[in-house]
Amino acid sequence: MAKKRLRPGRVVLAMGMIVGMGFVLDSARRDLFKPNSKLVVSGNFKSGSAQYVEGPTESRQELGNELQTATAFTGVQNLGYSELSIPSSRLSAGALTIVDEHHPAGEVSMSGMVSLNDVKNENYTLMSTEIMLDQDAAEAWNKLMEDYTKATDLTDFIVYGTNNTYTGDGSLCPQAFPESAMGNCVDVALNGYGSVISYDGADTEGWVLQNCAKYGFIVRYPQGKEAKTSHEYCPWHLRYVGNVHAAVMAEKGLCLEEYLDFLKSYSFDNAFTYNLNGVNYEIYSVASQGDSTPVRVPVSGDYTISGNNSDRYIITAVKH
């Protein structure tokens, strides 16, 4: 039988293949177990005392007035929450922000507003085609007016103004409110017999005041709350704050100032819980820490953050 000779070339080739496979496997191992460079973690997650800071991501949650869904958070998901760092500029933004002569409005973006003339339904009219309104508020207002017409057979409401209400000679709205600049307020009047008349919240048209909370609106300066709001009763000036906040305020008989005081006693560890239409909400506040404030939010993205334009942030989260 002939002997087989070991060829040096084949040995070198085999050794090269073995070394190459080793590099591939080592690279795969490193990719699989390398640490997440976007996350700084400290604390005991099992005890709920963890503190975690979100690093840069390509898609960061943009704070807004209404619930948004995002999943681009890099926070550890053991507890279902991540941590955002909120700049102080956001203290004057959001659905629950107090804006008056003592608390000026922050920078207002028109990107979330729509022309009410472009989206309105046939159940009300406009004083001007130039009226702009927050998109979510506009959708809610359309639904409110649609149901008002169904309940009363009337279409007599006029949107007199929103973010820029005329208050000059002959105006039915004698005062412009600084908060209107945010684009979530509606000033209304009524079509009378051949003329426009002021809205006093009475008679059949009172249906709107009685039911506006179901659509996320409040009477910003309600009757009997003058000592808290520092303003007389204004039935014609409505403000959109979102369904859950309007519902809680209506149930508890609170004006916006009282509601914000009420929420001060609720923290992340002791949130106020509320069920609205089968959805469970957690509402809690966080005291501002100056230039940057850490705030815990659900990694699901089902939350909103609003400043109170003074000293706190209000977080509203859907509890899954």
PDB file of C-alpha atoms in Angstrom:
ATOM      1  CA  MET A   1       0.000   0.000   0.000  1.00  0.00           C
ATOM      2  CA  ALA A   2       1.354   3.435  -0.971  1.00  0.00           C
ATOM      3  CA  LYS A   3       2.002   5.919   1.826  1.00  0.00           C
ATOM      4  CA  LYS A   4       0.199   9.274   1.730  1.00  0.00           C
ATOM      5  CA  ARG A   5       2.491  12.244   2.108  1.00  0.00           C
ATOM      6  CA  LEU A   6       1.523  15.287   4.201  1.00  0.00           C
ATOM      7  CA  ARG A   7       1.725  18.302   1.935  1.00  0.00           C
ATOM      8  CA  PRO A   8       2.943  21.524   3.630  1.00  0.00           C
ATOM      9  CA  GLY A   9       0.606  23.719   1.553  1.00  0.00           C
ATOM     10  CA  ARG A  10      -2.489  21.983   2.854  1.00  0.00           C
ATOM     11  CA  VAL A  11      -1.266  22.305   6.445  1.00  0.00           C
ATOM     12  CA  VAL A  12      -0.813  26.053   6.069  1.00  0.00           C
ATOM     13  CA  LEU A  13      -4.265  26.426   4.484  1.00  0.00           C
ATOM     14  CA  ALA A  14      -5.943  24.462   7.291  1.00  0.00           C
ATOM     15  CA  MET A  15      -4.205  26.488   9.988  1.00  0.00           C
ATOM     16  CA  GLY A  16      -5.271  29.717   8.270  1.00  0.00           C
ATOM     17  CA  MET A  17      -8.888  28.604   8.214  1.00  0.00           C
ATOM     18  CA  ILE A  18      -8.780  27.728  11.931  1.00  0.00           C
ATOM     19  CA  VAL A  19      -7.308  31.139  12.862  1.00  0.00           C
ATOM     20  CA  GLY A  20      -9.899  32.933  10.708  1.00  0.00           C
ATOM     21  CA  MET A  21     -12.769  31.116  12.357  1.00  0.00           C
ATOM     22  CA  GLY A  22     -11.357  32.076  15.728  1.00  0.00           C
ATOM     23  CA  PHE A  23     -11.431  35.781  14.837  1.00  0.00           C
ATOM     24  CA  VAL A  24     -15.035  35.528  13.610  1.00  0.00           C
ATOM     25  CA  LEU A  25     -16.221  33.780  16.762  1.00  0.00           C
ATOM     26  CA  ASP A  26     -14.397  36.244  19.026  1.00  0.00           C
ATOM     27  CA  SER A  27     -15.918  39.219  17.184  1.00  0.00           C
ATOM     28  CA  ALA A  28     -19.397  37.739  17.496  1.00  0.00           C
ATOM     29  CA  ARG A  29     -18.865  37.170  21.213  1.00  0.00           C
ATOM     30  CA  ARG A  30     -17.757  40.782  21.726  1.00  0.00           C
ATOM     31  CA  ASP A  31     -20.791  42.155  19.837  1.00  0.00           C
ATOM     32  CA  LEU A  32     -23.147  39.976  21.833  1.00  0.00           C
ATOM     33  CA  PHE A  33     -21.841  40.893  25.255  1.00  0.00           C
ATOM     34  CA  LYS A  34     -20.527  44.426  24.808  1.00  0.00           C
ATOM     35  CA  PRO A  35     -22.000  47.010  27.261  1.00  0.00           C
ATOM     36  CA  ASN A  36     -24.618  49.564  26.208  1.00  0.00           C
ATOM     37  CA  SER A  37     -22.628  52.763  25.838  1.00  0.00           C
ATOM     38  CA  LYS A  38     -25.792  54.906  25.788  1.00  0.00           C
ATOM     39  CA  LEU A  39     -26.854  54.084  29.319  1.00  0.00           C
ATOM     40  CA  VAL A  40     -25.439  55.008  32.696  1.00  0.00           C
ATOM     41  CA  VAL A  41     -26.941  52.822  35.399  1.00  0.00           C
ATOM     42  CA  SER A  42     -26.714  52.839  39.173  1.00  0.00           C
ATOM     43  CA  GLY A  43     -28.914  51.522  41.949  1.00  0.00           C
ATOM     44  CA  ASN A  44     -30.853  48.404  42.828  1.00  0.00           C
ATOM     45  CA  PHE A  45     -33.597  47.800  40.267  1.00  0.00           C
ATOM     46  CA  LYS A  46     -35.311  45.105  42.294  1.00  0.00           C
ATOM     47  CA  SER A  47     -35.895  47.473  45.168  1.00  0.00           C
ATOM     48  CA  GLY A  48     -37.212  50.182  42.899  1.00  0.00           C
ATOM     49  CA  SER A  49     -34.502  52.621  43.960  1.00  0.00           C
ATOM     50  CA  ALA A  50     -32.661  52.627  40.659  1.00  0.00           C
ATOM     51  CA  GLN A  51     -31.481  55.838  39.111  1.00  0.00           C
ATOM     52  CA  TYR A  52     -30.846  55.652  35.407  1.00  0.00           C
ATOM     53  CA  VAL A  53     -29.989  58.297  32.883  1.00  0.00           C
ATOM     54  CA  GLU A  54     -30.848  58.204  29.220  1.00  0.00           C
ATOM     55  CA  GLY A  55     -27.968  58.863  26.871  1.00  0.00           C
ATOM     56  CA  PRO A  56     -28.158  60.281  23.347  1.00  0.00           C
ATOM     57  CA  THR A  57     -30.462  58.511  20.929  1.00  0.00           C
ATOM     58  CA  GLU A  58     -31.387  59.189  17.338  1.00  0.00           C
ATOM     59  CA  SER A  59     -35.092  59.473  18.182  1.00  0.00           C
ATOM     60  CA  ARG A  60     -35.769  61.250  21.435  1.00  0.00           C
ATOM     61  CA  GLN A  61     -39.296  61.884  22.733  1.00  0.00           C
ATOM     62  CA  GLU A  62     -40.456  65.398  21.921  1.00  0.00           C
ATOM     63  CA  LEU A  63     -42.490  66.810  24.762  1.00  0.00           C
ATOM     64  CA  GLY A  64     -45.962  67.744  23.680  1.00  0.00           C
ATOM     65  CA  ASN A  65     -49.517  68.367  24.916  1.00  0.00           C
ATOM     66  CA  GLU A  66     -50.984  65.002  24.152  1.00  0.00           C
ATOM     67  CA  LEU A  67     -50.158  61.324  24.442  1.00  0.00           C
ATOM     68  CA  GLN A  68     -47.520  60.198  22.022  1.00  0.00           C
ATOM     69  CA  THR A  69     -46.137  56.721  21.423  1.00  0.00           C
ATOM     70  CA  ALA A  70     -42.389  56.186  21.212  1.00  0.00           C
ATOM     71  CA  THR A  71     -40.078  53.263  21.929  1.00  0.00           C
ATOM     72  CA  ALA A  72     -36.691  54.836  21.329  1.00  0.00           C
ATOM     73  CA  PHE A  73     -35.707  54.941  24.994  1.00  0.00           C
ATOM     74  CA  THR A  74     -32.560  53.158  26.098  1.00  0.00           C
ATOM     75  CA  GLY A  75     -33.478  52.963  29.787  1.00  0.00           C
ATOM     76  CA  VAL A  76     -33.466  49.559  31.449  1.00  0.00           C
ATOM     77  CA  GLN A  77     -36.965  48.139  31.133  1.00  0.00           C
ATOM     78  CA  ASN A  78     -37.112  46.021  34.306  1.00  0.00           C
ATOM     79  CA  LEU A  79     -39.585  48.427  35.834  1.00  0.00           C
ATOM     80  CA  GLY A  80     -41.003  49.671  32.533  1.00  0.00           C
ATOM     81  CA  TYR A  81     -39.677  53.192  33.075  1.00  0.00           C
ATOM     82  CA  SER A  82     -36.845  55.265  31.723  1.00  0.00           C
ATOM     83  CA  GLU A  83     -35.511  58.612  32.845  1.00  0.00           C
ATOM     84  CA  LEU A  84     -35.505  61.838  30.878  1.00  0.00           C
ATOM     85  CA  SER A  85     -33.633  65.014  31.656  1.00  0.00           C
ATOM     86  CA  ILE A  86     -36.048  67.926  31.209  1.00  0.00           C
ATOM     87  CA  PRO A  87     -34.597  71.399  30.514  1.00  0.00           C
ATOM     88  CA  SER A  88     -35.975  74.334  32.458  1.00  0.00           C
ATOM     89  CA  SER A  89     -37.335  75.851  29.241  1.00  0.00           C
ATOM     90  CA  ARG A  90     -40.073  73.190  29.298  1.00  0.00           C
ATOM     91  CA  LEU A  91     -41.436  74.492  32.597  1.00  0.00           C
ATOM     92  CA  SER A  92     -43.572  76.988  30.673  1.00  0.00           C
ATOM     93  CA  ALA A  93     -44.915  74.471  28.132  1.00  0.00           C
ATOM     94  CA  GLY A  94     -47.743  71.955  28.227  1.00  0.00           C
ATOM     95  CA  ALA A  95     -51.475  71.513  28.615  1.00  0.00           C
ATOM     96  CA  LEU A  96     -51.523  72.465  32.306  1.00  0.00           C
ATOM     97  CA  THR A  97     -49.259  75.517  32.168  1.00  0.00           C
ATOM     98  CA  ILE A  98     -50.441  78.602  34.041  1.00  0.00           C
ATOM     99  CA  VAL A  99     -49.958  81.646  31.829  1.00  0.00           C
ATOM    100  CA  ASP A 100     -50.863  85.094  33.114  1.00  0.00           C
ATOM    101  CA  GLU A 101     -49.272  88.453  33.789  1.00  0.00           C
ATOM    102  CA  HIS A 102     -47.122  86.883  36.511  1.00  0.00           C
ATOM    103  CA  HIS A 103     -46.209  83.752  34.549  1.00  0.00           C
ATOM    104  CA  PRO A 104     -45.466  84.667  30.909  1.00  0.00           C
ATOM    105  CA  ALA A 105     -45.776  82.150  28.122  1.00  0.00           C
ATOM    106  CA  GLY A 106     -42.637  80.436  26.916  1.00  0.00           C
ATOM    107  CA  GLU A 107     -41.645  80.029  23.291  1.00  0.00           C
ATOM    108  CA  VAL A 108     -44.723  79.022  21.310  1.00  0.00           C
ATOM    109  CA  SER A 109     -44.427  76.765  18.273  1.00  0.00           C
ATOM    110  CA  MET A 110     -46.998  76.959  15.505  1.00  0.00           C
ATOM    111  CA  SER A 111     -46.065  73.501  14.223  1.00  0.00           C
ATOM    112  CA  GLY A 112     -48.771  71.794  16.294  1.00  0.00           C
ATOM    113  CA  MET A 113     -51.520  74.205  15.234  1.00  0.00           C
ATOM    114  CA  VAL A 114     -53.942  73.981  12.352  1.00  0.00           C
ATOM    115  CA  SER A 115     -56.172  76.447  10.567  1.00  0.00           C
ATOM    116  CA  LEU A 116     -59.601  75.916  12.080  1.00  0.00           C
ATOM    117  CA  ASN A 117     -61.094  77.034   8.801  1.00  0.00           C
ATOM    118  CA  ASP A 118     -59.469  74.041   7.084  1.00  0.00           C
ATOM    119  CA  VAL A 119     -60.652  71.380   9.535  1.00  0.00           C
ATOM    120  CA  LYS A 120     -63.970  72.654  10.949  1.00  0.00           C
ATOM    121  CA  ASN A 121     -67.285  70.874  10.516  1.00  0.00           C
ATOM    122  CA  GLU A 122     -70.667  72.414   9.685  1.00  0.00           C
ATOM    123  CA  ASN A 123     -71.846  72.643  13.296  1.00  0.00           C
ATOM    124  CA  TYR A 124     -70.396  76.111  14.047  1.00  0.00           C
ATOM    125  CA  THR A 125     -69.046  79.176  12.304  1.00  0.00           C
ATOM    126  CA  LEU A 126     -65.889  81.279  12.527  1.00  0.00           C
ATOM    127  CA  MET A 127     -65.476  84.985  13.046  1.00  0.00           C
ATOM    128  CA  SER A 128     -62.340  84.880  10.892  1.00  0.00           C
ATOM    129  CA  THR A 129     -60.741  82.431   8.485  1.00  0.00           C
ATOM    130  CA  GLU A 130     -57.355  83.200  10.049  1.00  0.00           C
ATOM    131  CA  ILE A 131     -58.065  81.394  13.333  1.00  0.00           C
ATOM    132  CA  MET A 132     -55.428  78.860  14.407  1.00  0.00           C
ATOM    133  CA  LEU A 133     -55.871  76.168  17.063  1.00  0.00           C
ATOM    134  CA  ASP A 134     -53.874  73.282  18.508  1.00  0.00           C
ATOM    135  CA  GLN A 135     -54.593  70.200  16.401  1.00  0.00           C
ATOM    136  CA  ASP A 136     -55.805  68.018  19.288  1.00  0.00           C
ATOM    137  CA  ALA A 137     -57.928  70.856  20.630  1.00  0.00           C
ATOM    138  CA  ALA A 138     -59.410  71.377  17.157  1.00  0.00           C
ATOM    139  CA  GLU A 139     -60.405  67.715  16.859  1.00  0.00           C
ATOM    140  CA  ALA A 140     -61.964  67.796  20.319  1.00  0.00           C
ATOM    141  CA  TRP A 141     -63.804  71.047  19.561  1.00  0.00           C
ATOM    142  CA  ASN A 142     -65.257  69.605  16.363  1.00  0.00           C
ATOM    143  CA  LYS A 143     -66.560  66.596  18.278  1.00  0.00           C
ATOM    144  CA  LEU A 144     -67.986  68.828  21.020  1.00  0.00           C
ATOM    145  CA  MET A 145     -69.821  70.967  18.474  1.00  0.00           C
ATOM    146  CA  GLU A 146     -71.074  67.903  16.587  1.00  0.00           C
ATOM    147  CA  ASP A 147     -72.590  66.415  19.734  1.00  0.00           C
ATOM    148  CA  TYR A 148     -73.986  69.806  20.786  1.00  0.00           C
ATOM    149  CA  THR A 149     -75.903  69.983  17.521  1.00  0.00           C
ATOM    150  CA  LYS A 150     -77.173  66.420  17.948  1.00  0.00           C
ATOM    151  CA  ALA A 151     -78.405  67.255  21.459  1.00  0.00           C
ATOM    152  CA  THR A 152     -79.989  70.639  20.702  1.00  0.00           C
ATOM    153  CA  ASP A 153     -80.513  70.902  16.927  1.00  0.00           C
ATOM    154  CA  LEU A 154     -78.604  74.195  17.093  1.00  0.00           C
ATOM    155  CA  THR A 155     -75.550  75.421  15.183  1.00  0.00           C
ATOM    156  CA  ASP A 156     -75.379  78.879  16.728  1.00  0.00           C
ATOM    157  CA  PHE A 157     -71.847  78.947  18.176  1.00  0.00           C
ATOM    158  CA  ILE A 158     -69.218  81.220  16.676  1.00  0.00           C
ATOM    159  CA  VAL A 159     -65.538  80.745  17.446  1.00  0.00           C
ATOM    160  CA  TYR A 160     -64.641  84.349  18.080  1.00  0.00           C
ATOM    161  CA  GLY A 161     -60.955  83.778  18.618  1.00  0.00           C
ATOM    162  CA  THR A 162     -58.307  81.306  19.709  1.00  0.00           C
ATOM    163  CA  ASN A 163     -54.635  82.238  19.933  1.00  0.00           C
ATOM    164  CA  ASN A 164     -55.294  85.844  18.877  1.00  0.00           C
ATOM    165  CA  THR A 165     -58.717  87.126  19.946  1.00  0.00           C
ATOM    166  CA  TYR A 166     -59.884  90.546  18.788  1.00  0.00           C
ATOM    167  CA  THR A 167     -60.684  92.815  21.719  1.00  0.00           C
ATOM    168  CA  GLY A 168     -61.052  96.185  20.005  1.00  0.00           C
ATOM    169  CA  ASP A 169     -64.127  98.327  19.424  1.00  0.00           C
ATOM    170  CA  GLY A 170     -67.330  96.303  19.447  1.00  0.00           C
ATOM    171  CA  SER A 171     -65.623  93.086  20.546  1.00  0.00           C
ATOM    172  CA  LEU A 172     -67.722  90.571  22.462  1.00  0.00           C
ATOM    173  CA  CYS A 173     -64.567  89.378  24.218  1.00  0.00           C
ATOM    174  CA  PRO A 174     -63.439  92.356  26.272  1.00  0.00           C
ATOM    175  CA  GLN A 175     -60.134  90.818  27.320  1.00  0.00           C
ATOM    176  CA  ALA A 176     -57.338  88.933  25.597  1.00  0.00           C
ATOM    177  CA  PHE A 177     -55.740  86.295  27.800  1.00  0.00           C
ATOM    178  CA  PRO A 178     -51.972  85.672  27.677  1.00  0.00           C
ATOM    179  CA  GLU A 179     -52.575  81.902  27.766  1.00  0.00           C
ATOM    180  CA  SER A 180     -54.357  82.069  24.410  1.00  0.00           C
ATOM    181  CA  ALA A 181     -50.971  82.412  22.710  1.00  0.00           C
ATOM    182  CA  MET A 182     -50.406  78.678  23.332  1.00  0.00           C
ATOM    183  CA  GLY A 183     -53.192  77.869  20.872  1.00  0.00           C
ATOM    184  CA  ASN A 184     -55.368  75.692  23.107  1.00  0.00           C
ATOM    185  CA  CYS A 185     -58.065  78.200  24.068  1.00  0.00           C
ATOM    186  CA  VAL A 186     -61.387  78.941  22.371  1.00  0.00           C
ATOM    187  CA  ASP A 187     -63.329  82.181  22.802  1.00  0.00           C
ATOM    188  CA  VAL A 188     -66.934  81.871  21.691  1.00  0.00           C
ATOM    189  CA  ALA A 189     -70.003  83.982  20.920  1.00  0.00           C
ATOM    190  CA  LEU A 190     -73.469  83.188  19.527  1.00  0.00           C
ATOM    191  CA  ASN A 191     -75.359  83.865  16.344  1.00  0.00           C
ATOM    192  CA  GLY A 192     -78.452  85.778  17.429  1.00  0.00           C
ATOM    193  CA  TYR A 193     -81.341  86.996  15.324  1.00  0.00           C
ATOM    194  CA  GLY A 194     -79.338  88.731  12.653  1.00  0.00           C
ATOM    195  CA  SER A 195     -76.527  89.690  15.014  1.00  0.00           C
ATOM    196  CA  VAL A 196     -73.703  88.284  17.105  1.00  0.00           C
ATOM    197  CA  ILE A 197     -74.299  88.214  20.844  1.00  0.00           C
ATOM    198  CA  SER A 198     -72.092  87.383  23.815  1.00  0.00           C
ATOM    199  CA  TYR A 199     -72.192  83.921  25.363  1.00  0.00           C
ATOM    200  CA  ASP A 200     -73.248  83.805  29.015  1.00  0.00           C
ATOM    201  CA  GLY A 201     -73.448  80.019  29.438  1.00  0.00           C
ATOM    202  CA  ALA A 202     -77.199  80.074  30.023  1.00  0.00           C
ATOM    203  CA  ASP A 203     -80.272  78.533  28.379  1.00  0.00           C
ATOM    204  CA  THR A 204     -79.966  75.722  25.853  1.00  0.00           C
ATOM    205  CA  GLU A 205     -76.427  76.799  24.965  1.00  0.00           C
ATOM    206  CA  GLY A 206     -75.428  75.970  28.535  1.00  0.00           C
ATOM    207  CA  TRP A 207     -75.109  72.373  27.301  1.00  0.00           C
ATOM    208  CA  VAL A 208     -71.562  73.208  26.202  1.00  0.00           C
ATOM    209  CA  LEU A 209     -70.437  74.218  29.693  1.00  0.00           C
ATOM    210  CA  GLN A 210     -72.138  71.226  31.250  1.00  0.00           C
ATOM    211  CA  ASN A 211     -70.473  68.767  28.884  1.00  0.00           C
ATOM    212  CA  CYS A 212     -67.202  70.335  27.731  1.00  0.00           C
ATOM    213  CA  ALA A 213     -65.114  68.313  30.200  1.00  0.00           C
ATOM    214  CA  LYS A 214     -66.050  65.122  28.336  1.00  0.00           C
ATOM    215  CA  TYR A 215     -64.111  66.522  25.382  1.00  0.00           C
ATOM    216  CA  GLY A 216     -61.090  67.777  27.316  1.00  0.00           C
ATOM    217  CA  PHE A 217     -62.178  71.406  27.777  1.00  0.00           C
ATOM    218  CA  ILE A 218     -62.597  73.424  30.949  1.00  0.00           C
ATOM    219  CA  VAL A 219     -64.068  76.831  31.686  1.00  0.00           C
ATOM    220  CA  ARG A 220     -60.741  78.431  32.467  1.00  0.00           C
ATOM    221  CA  TYR A 221     -62.271  81.020  34.808  1.00  0.00           C
ATOM    222  CA  PRO A 222     -65.270  79.259  36.372  1.00  0.00           C
ATOM    223  CA  GLN A 223     -67.983  80.748  38.509  1.00  0.00           C
ATOM    224  CA  GLY A 224     -67.269  80.748  42.238  1.00  0.00           C
ATOM    225  CA  LYS A 225     -63.477  80.412  41.810  1.00  0.00           C
ATOM    226  CA  GLU A 226     -62.642  84.091  41.485  1.00  0.00           C
ATOM    227  CA  ALA A 227     -60.504  84.039  44.646  1.00  0.00           C
ATOM    228  CA  LYS A 228     -58.351  81.250  43.183  1.00  0.00           C
ATOM    229  CA  THR A 229     -58.111  82.401  39.572  1.00  0.00           C
ATOM    230  CA  SER A 230     -57.971  86.142  40.318  1.00  0.00           C
ATOM    231  CA  HIS A 231     -60.442  86.635  37.492  1.00  0.00           C
ATOM    232  CA  GLU A 232     -64.178  87.022  37.117  1.00  0.00           C
ATOM    233  CA  TYR A 233     -66.370  84.308  35.616  1.00  0.00           C
ATOM    234  CA  CYS A 234     -65.781  83.943  31.848  1.00  0.00           C
ATOM    235  CA  PRO A 235     -68.112  81.336  30.345  1.00  0.00           C
ATOM    236  CA  TRP A 236     -67.003  82.311  26.846  1.00  0.00           C
ATOM    237  CA  HIS A 237     -63.329  81.426  27.406  1.00  0.00           C
ATOM    238  CA  LEU A 238     -62.665  77.669  27.238  1.00  0.00           C
ATOM    239  CA  ARG A 239     -59.323  75.928  27.460  1.00  0.00           C
ATOM    240  CA  TYR A 240     -58.281  72.485  26.272  1.00  0.00           C
ATOM    241  CA  VAL A 241     -56.357  70.495  28.917  1.00  0.00           C
ATOM    242  CA  GLY A 242     -57.010  66.928  27.735  1.00  0.00           C
ATOM    243  CA  ASN A 243     -59.712  64.419  28.623  1.00  0.00           C
ATOM    244  CA  VAL A 244     -58.307  62.922  31.807  1.00  0.00           C
ATOM    245  CA  HIS A 245     -57.406  66.256  33.438  1.00  0.00           C
ATOM    246  CA  ALA A 246     -60.735  67.830  32.498  1.00  0.00           C
ATOM    247  CA  ALA A 247     -62.561  64.791  33.897  1.00  0.00           C
ATOM    248  CA  VAL A 248     -60.736  64.915  37.246  1.00  0.00           C
ATOM    249  CA  MET A 249     -61.243  68.658  37.580  1.00  0.00           C
ATOM    250  CA  ALA A 250     -64.954  68.343  36.823  1.00  0.00           C
ATOM    251  CA  GLU A 251     -65.425  65.447  39.248  1.00  0.00           C
ATOM    252  CA  LYS A 252     -63.640  67.230  42.079  1.00  0.00           C
ATOM    253  CA  GLY A 253     -64.932  70.727  41.282  1.00  0.00           C
ATOM    254  CA  LEU A 254     -61.454  72.198  40.857  1.00  0.00           C
ATOM    255  CA  CYS A 255     -60.227  75.101  38.773  1.00  0.00           C
ATOM    256  CA  LEU A 256     -56.798  74.805  37.140  1.00  0.00           C
ATOM    257  CA  GLU A 257     -54.972  76.506  40.018  1.00  0.00           C
ATOM    258  CA  GLU A 258     -56.589  74.175  42.556  1.00  0.00           C
ATOM    259  CA  TYR A 259     -55.880  71.123  40.420  1.00  0.00           C
ATOM    260  CA  LEU A 260     -52.167  71.919  40.209  1.00  0.00           C
ATOM    261  CA  ASP A 261     -52.056  72.359  43.992  1.00  0.00           C
ATOM    262  CA  PHE A 262     -53.854  69.028  44.361  1.00  0.00           C
ATOM    263  CA  LEU A 263     -51.255  67.235  42.220  1.00  0.00           C
ATOM    264  CA  LYS A 264     -48.321  68.520  44.264  1.00  0.00           C
ATOM    265  CA  SER A 265     -48.911  65.769  46.822  1.00  0.00           C
ATOM    266  CA  TYR A 266     -48.539  62.993  44.220  1.00  0.00           C
ATOM    267  CA  SER A 267     -45.102  61.708  43.253  1.00  0.00           C
ATOM    268  CA  PHE A 268     -43.758  58.900  41.063  1.00  0.00           C
ATOM    269  CA  ASP A 269     -43.859  56.537  44.068  1.00  0.00           C
ATOM    270  CA  ASN A 270     -47.329  57.713  45.085  1.00  0.00           C
ATOM    271  CA  ALA A 271     -49.112  58.576  41.846  1.00  0.00           C
ATOM    272  CA  PHE A 272     -52.721  59.693  41.573  1.00  0.00           C
ATOM    273  CA  THR A 273     -54.604  56.989  39.659  1.00  0.00           C
ATOM    274  CA  TYR A 274     -57.719  57.544  37.587  1.00  0.00           C
ATOM    275  CA  ASN A 275     -59.765  55.389  35.233  1.00  0.00           C
ATOM    276  CA  LEU A 276     -61.376  57.086  32.267  1.00  0.00           C
ATOM    277  CA  ASN A 277     -63.338  55.102  29.696  1.00  0.00           C
ATOM    278  CA  GLY A 278     -61.566  51.898  30.676  1.00  0.00           C
ATOM    279  CA  VAL A 279     -58.055  53.391  30.520  1.00  0.00           C
ATOM    280  CA  ASN A 280     -55.992  53.611  33.708  1.00  0.00           C
ATOM    281  CA  TYR A 281     -53.886  56.728  34.185  1.00  0.00           C
ATOM    282  CA  GLU A 282     -51.149  57.624  36.647  1.00  0.00           C
ATOM    283  CA  ILE A 283     -50.579  61.321  37.290  1.00  0.00           C
ATOM    284  CA  TYR A 284     -47.658  62.564  39.350  1.00  0.00           C
ATOM    285  CA  SER A 285     -45.544  65.673  39.746  1.00  0.00           C
ATOM    286  CA  VAL A 286     -41.817  66.316  39.991  1.00  0.00           C
ATOM    287  CA  ALA A 287     -40.296  69.430  41.526  1.00  0.00           C
ATOM    288  CA  SER A 288     -38.082  71.404  39.175  1.00  0.00           C
ATOM    289  CA  GLN A 289     -34.376  71.159  39.948  1.00  0.00           C
ATOM    290  CA  GLY A 290     -33.283  74.139  37.911  1.00  0.00           C
ATOM    291  CA  ASP A 291     -31.592  73.884  34.531  1.00  0.00           C
ATOM    292  CA  SER A 292     -32.188  70.140  34.238  1.00  0.00           C
ATOM    293  CA  THR A 293     -34.663  67.889  36.048  1.00  0.00           C
ATOM    294  CA  PRO A 294     -34.683  64.056  35.905  1.00  0.00           C
ATOM    295  CA  VAL A 295     -38.178  62.701  35.271  1.00  0.00           C
ATOM    296  CA  ARG A 296     -39.256  59.065  35.068  1.00  0.00           C
ATOM    297  CA  VAL A 297     -41.556  58.132  32.198  1.00  0.00           C
ATOM    298  CA  PRO A 298     -42.844  54.849  30.738  1.00  0.00           C
ATOM    299  CA  VAL A 299     -40.607  53.299  28.093  1.00  0.00           C
ATOM    300  CA  SER A 300     -43.773  52.632  26.081  1.00  0.00           C
ATOM    301  CA  GLY A 301     -44.001  56.349  25.322  1.00  0.00           C
ATOM    302  CA  ASP A 302     -47.632  56.608  26.473  1.00  0.00           C
ATOM    303  CA  TYR A 303     -47.244  59.795  28.482  1.00  0.00           C
ATOM    304  CA  THR A 304     -47.271  63.576  28.406  1.00  0.00           C
ATOM    305  CA  ILE A 305     -45.288  66.107  30.403  1.00  0.00           C
ATOM    306  CA  SER A 306     -46.494  69.589  31.259  1.00  0.00           C
ATOM    307  CA  GLY A 307     -44.832  72.279  33.286  1.00  0.00           C
ATOM    308  CA  ASN A 308     -46.892  74.460  35.597  1.00  0.00           C
ATOM    309  CA  ASN A 309     -44.811  77.548  34.674  1.00  0.00           C
ATOM    310  CA  SER A 310     -43.657  77.846  38.256  1.00  0.00           C
ATOM    311  CA  ASP A 311     -41.904  75.010  40.040  1.00  0.00           C
ATOM    312  CA  ARG A 312     -43.124  71.570  38.919  1.00  0.00           C
ATOM    313  CA  TYR A 313     -43.631  69.164  36.036  1.00  0.00           C
ATOM    314  CA  ILE A 314     -46.794  67.091  35.736  1.00  0.00           C
ATOM    315  CA  ILE A 315     -46.465  63.625  34.178  1.00  0.00           C
ATOM    316  CA  THR A 316     -49.566  61.854  32.869  1.00  0.00           C
ATOM    317  CA  ALA A 317     -48.941  58.216  31.977  1.00  0.00           C
ATOM    318  CA  VAL A 318     -51.113  55.381  30.710  1.00  0.00           C
ATOM    319  CA  LYS A 319     -50.788  52.437  33.080  1.00  0.00           C
ATOM    320  CA  HIS A 320     -50.592  49.187  31.110  1.00  0.00           C
TER     321      HIS A 320
END
